[in-house]
C-alpha cells in the first residue's frame, strides 16, 4: 500500500472511479468495459425517459382531476 494518504474525500472518489472502470487497468477485459458502457447507457436513458414521462402522467392526472 502507498505511504501517501489522500484526504478522505479524494480517496473515496478514487475508489469510486476504479469501481466504474476509470483506472486504466490493462488487465480489464473488453467484456467488462462493454458491460460497464451498457449499464451506463441504460442508466442515462432511464433517467432521461422516466422523468419526463412521469411529469407527463402527473400533468394529465392533475388536469383530469380538476
CSV table of C-alpha atoms in Angstrom, one decimal:
chain,number,residue,atom,x,y,z
A,1,UNK,CA,0.0,0.0,0.0
A,2,UNK,CA,1.2,3.5,-0.7
A,3,UNK,CA,2.6,5.6,2.2
A,4,UNK,CA,0.9,8.7,0.7
A,5,UNK,CA,-2.5,9.2,2.2
A,6,UNK,CA,-5.1,11.3,0.4
A,7,UNK,CA,-7.8,13.3,2.2
A,8,UNK,CA,-10.8,11.1,2.9
A,9,UNK,CA,-13.0,12.6,0.2
A,10,UNK,CA,-10.4,12.1,-2.6
A,11,UNK,CA,-9.7,8.6,-1.6
A,12,UNK,CA,-13.4,7.8,-1.9
A,13,UNK,CA,-13.6,9.4,-5.3
A,14,UNK,CA,-10.6,7.3,-6.5
A,15,UNK,CA,-12.2,4.2,-5.2
A,16,UNK,CA,-15.5,5.0,-7.0
A,17,UNK,CA,-13.6,5.7,-10.2
A,18,UNK,CA,-11.8,2.4,-10.0
A,19,UNK,CA,-15.1,0.7,-9.4
A,20,UNK,CA,-16.6,2.2,-12.5
A,21,UNK,CA,-13.6,1.4,-14.7
A,22,UNK,CA,-11.7,4.7,-14.8
A,23,UNK,CA,-8.5,3.1,-13.7
A,24,UNK,CA,-6.6,2.5,-17.0
A,25,UNK,CA,-6.0,-1.1,-15.9
A,26,UNK,CA,-4.7,-3.2,-18.9
A,27,UNK,CA,-6.0,-6.4,-17.3
A,28,UNK,CA,-9.6,-5.2,-17.5
A,29,UNK,CA,-11.3,-7.3,-20.1
A,30,UNK,CA,-13.1,-5.8,-23.2
A,31,UNK,CA,-16.3,-7.6,-21.9
A,32,UNK,CA,-16.1,-5.7,-18.6
A,33,UNK,CA,-15.8,-2.4,-20.5
A,34,UNK,CA,-18.7,-3.2,-22.7
A,35,UNK,CA,-20.9,-4.2,-19.8
A,36,UNK,CA,-20.0,-1.0,-18.0
A,37,UNK,CA,-20.9,1.1,-21.0
A,38,UNK,CA,-24.2,-0.8,-21.5
A,39,UNK,CA,-25.1,-0.2,-17.8
A,40,UNK,CA,-24.2,3.5,-18.1
A,41,UNK,CA,-26.3,3.9,-21.3
A,42,UNK,CA,-29.2,2.1,-19.6
A,43,UNK,CA,-29.0,4.3,-16.5
A,44,UNK,CA,-28.8,7.5,-18.6
A,45,UNK,CA,-31.6,6.6,-20.9
A,46,UNK,CA,-33.8,5.6,-17.9
A,47,UNK,CA,-33.1,8.8,-16.1
A,48,UNK,CA,-33.8,10.8,-19.3
A,49,UNK,CA,-37.0,9.0,-20.2
A,50,UNK,CA,-38.5,8.3,-16.8
A,51,UNK,CA,-38.5,11.9,-15.5
A,52,UNK,CA,-40.4,13.5,-18.4
A,53,UNK,CA,-42.7,10.5,-18.7
A,54,UNK,CA,-43.6,10.8,-15.0
A,55,UNK,CA,-44.1,14.5,-15.3
A,56,UNK,CA,-46.5,14.0,-18.3
A,57,UNK,CA,-48.5,11.4,-16.4
A,58,UNK,CA,-48.8,13.6,-13.4
A,59,UNK,CA,-49.8,16.5,-15.5
A,60,UNK,CA,-52.5,14.5,-17.3
A,61,UNK,CA,-53.8,13.2,-13.9
A,62,UNK,CA,-53.9,16.7,-12.5
A,63,UNK,CA,-55.8,18.1,-15.5
A,64,UNK,CA,-58.4,15.3,-15.4
A,65,UNK,CA,-59.0,15.7,-11.6
A,66,UNK,CA,-59.6,19.5,-12.0
